[in-house]
């Protein structure tokens, strides 16, 4: 089970940190991703971070539009993945979903959480 939180209303240029708490899976072994869906649009990839049974070094990937503004991180001790969002823009508005991937490529996601709404006002 994945539970996302931390969404809200923020002005353009502001920041938010999303959290996603996982339960019922071996969290450290799963890659984790964040996706978003804006009103009237398809769900899109935002960021992902690799998982590992043994390593504490993780690989992160971002969609171009958020590079330099968003940072994905994970705390395996807390079974939680985070998305720090800075310099937010109105185009970042949407429902943000976290997902868990058992694939090393991070292209296929096995578990999805309910979303948390982020609204960025201009």
CSV table of C-alpha atoms in Angstrom, one decimal:
chain,number,residue,atom,x,y,z
A,1,UNK,CA,0.0,0.0,0.0
A,2,UNK,CA,1.2,3.5,-0.9
A,3,UNK,CA,0.0,6.6,0.7
A,4,UNK,CA,0.9,10.0,-0.7
A,5,UNK,CA,0.6,13.2,1.3
A,6,UNK,CA,1.9,16.8,1.3
A,7,UNK,CA,-0.1,18.3,-1.5
A,8,UNK,CA,-1.8,21.7,-1.1
A,9,UNK,CA,-2.2,25.2,-2.6
A,10,UNK,CA,0.9,27.2,-3.1
A,11,UNK,CA,1.8,30.4,-5.0
A,12,UNK,CA,4.1,30.2,-8.0
A,13,UNK,CA,7.7,30.2,-6.9
A,14,UNK,CA,6.9,28.4,-3.7
A,15,UNK,CA,7.8,25.0,-2.5
A,16,UNK,CA,6.1,21.8,-1.3
A,17,UNK,CA,7.4,18.4,-0.2
A,18,UNK,CA,5.4,15.3,-1.0
A,19,UNK,CA,5.8,12.1,0.9
A,20,UNK,CA,4.8,8.6,0.1
A,21,UNK,CA,4.7,6.0,2.8
A,22,UNK,CA,4.8,2.4,1.7
A,23,UNK,CA,3.6,-0.7,3.6
A,24,UNK,CA,3.2,-4.4,2.7
A,25,UNK,CA,6.2,-4.5,0.4
A,26,UNK,CA,10.0,-4.9,0.7
A,27,UNK,CA,10.4,-1.2,0.2
A,28,UNK,CA,14.2,-1.0,-0.3
A,29,UNK,CA,14.1,-3.4,-3.2
A,30,UNK,CA,11.5,-1.4,-5.2
A,31,UNK,CA,12.2,1.6,-7.4
A,32,UNK,CA,9.9,4.4,-6.7
A,33,UNK,CA,8.3,6.9,-9.0
A,34,UNK,CA,6.2,10.0,-8.9
A,35,UNK,CA,3.7,10.8,-11.6
A,36,UNK,CA,1.2,13.6,-12.1
A,37,UNK,CA,-2.0,14.2,-13.9
A,38,UNK,CA,-3.2,17.7,-14.8
A,39,UNK,CA,-6.9,18.4,-15.4
A,40,UNK,CA,-7.8,17.1,-18.9
A,41,UNK,CA,-4.4,15.6,-19.5
A,42,UNK,CA,-2.8,12.2,-19.4
A,43,UNK,CA,-0.8,11.1,-16.5
A,44,UNK,CA,2.9,11.8,-16.9
A,45,UNK,CA,6.1,10.7,-15.4
A,46,UNK,CA,7.8,13.2,-13.1
A,47,UNK,CA,10.6,11.5,-11.3
A,48,UNK,CA,11.9,8.1,-10.2
A,49,UNK,CA,14.6,6.7,-7.9
A,50,UNK,CA,16.1,3.2,-8.0
A,51,UNK,CA,15.9,0.6,-5.3
A,52,UNK,CA,18.4,-1.9,-4.1
A,53,UNK,CA,18.7,-4.7,-1.6
A,54,UNK,CA,22.2,-3.8,-0.6
A,55,UNK,CA,23.4,-0.5,-1.9
A,56,UNK,CA,22.8,2.9,-0.4
A,57,UNK,CA,23.6,4.6,-3.7
A,58,UNK,CA,20.5,5.4,-5.8
A,59,UNK,CA,20.0,6.6,-9.3
A,60,UNK,CA,17.4,9.3,-9.9
A,61,UNK,CA,15.7,10.4,-13.1
A,62,UNK,CA,13.5,13.3,-13.9
A,63,UNK,CA,11.3,14.6,-16.7
A,64,UNK,CA,12.9,17.6,-18.4
A,65,UNK,CA,10.4,20.1,-17.2
A,66,UNK,CA,11.2,19.6,-13.5
A,67,UNK,CA,15.0,19.1,-13.7
A,68,UNK,CA,16.8,21.5,-11.4
A,69,UNK,CA,13.6,22.3,-9.5
A,70,UNK,CA,12.4,18.9,-8.1
A,71,UNK,CA,14.4,16.4,-6.1
A,72,UNK,CA,13.4,12.8,-5.4
A,73,UNK,CA,14.8,11.0,-2.4
A,74,UNK,CA,14.1,8.0,-0.3
A,75,UNK,CA,14.5,6.9,3.3
A,76,UNK,CA,14.5,3.1,3.5
A,77,UNK,CA,14.4,3.1,7.3
A,78,UNK,CA,11.0,4.9,7.1
A,79,UNK,CA,9.7,3.2,4.0
A,80,UNK,CA,9.1,6.6,2.5
A,81,UNK,CA,9.9,8.4,-0.7
A,82,UNK,CA,9.9,12.1,-1.0
A,83,UNK,CA,9.5,14.7,-3.8
A,84,UNK,CA,10.9,18.1,-2.9
A,85,UNK,CA,9.3,20.6,-5.3
A,86,UNK,CA,10.9,24.1,-5.5
A,87,UNK,CA,10.2,27.1,-7.8
A,88,UNK,CA,6.8,25.7,-8.5
A,89,UNK,CA,4.9,26.9,-11.6
A,90,UNK,CA,1.2,26.8,-12.5
A,91,UNK,CA,2.0,24.1,-15.0
A,92,UNK,CA,3.0,21.8,-12.1
A,93,UNK,CA,-0.6,21.7,-10.9
A,94,UNK,CA,-2.1,18.3,-10.8
A,95,UNK,CA,-2.7,15.2,-8.8
A,96,UNK,CA,0.5,13.6,-7.9
A,97,UNK,CA,0.8,9.8,-7.5
A,98,UNK,CA,3.5,7.7,-6.2
A,99,UNK,CA,4.2,4.2,-7.5
A,100,UNK,CA,6.5,1.2,-6.8
A,101,UNK,CA,8.4,-0.6,-9.5
A,102,UNK,CA,9.9,-4.1,-9.2
A,103,UNK,CA,11.6,-3.5,-12.6
A,104,UNK,CA,15.2,-2.4,-12.7
A,105,UNK,CA,14.3,-0.2,-15.7
A,106,UNK,CA,11.7,1.7,-13.7
A,107,UNK,CA,9.4,1.5,-16.7
A,108,UNK,CA,6.7,-0.8,-15.3
A,109,UNK,CA,5.0,0.0,-12.0
A,110,UNK,CA,3.4,-2.6,-9.9
A,111,UNK,CA,1.7,-0.6,-7.2
A,112,UNK,CA,0.1,2.8,-7.2
A,113,UNK,CA,-1.1,5.0,-4.4
A,114,UNK,CA,-3.9,7.4,-4.3
A,115,UNK,CA,-2.9,10.8,-5.4
A,116,UNK,CA,-2.4,14.1,-3.6
A,117,UNK,CA,-3.5,17.3,-5.2
A,118,UNK,CA,-1.0,20.1,-5.9
A,119,UNK,CA,-2.4,23.4,-7.0
A,120,UNK,CA,0.0,26.2,-8.0
A,121,UNK,CA,-1.6,29.6,-8.3
A,122,UNK,CA,-0.1,32.4,-10.5
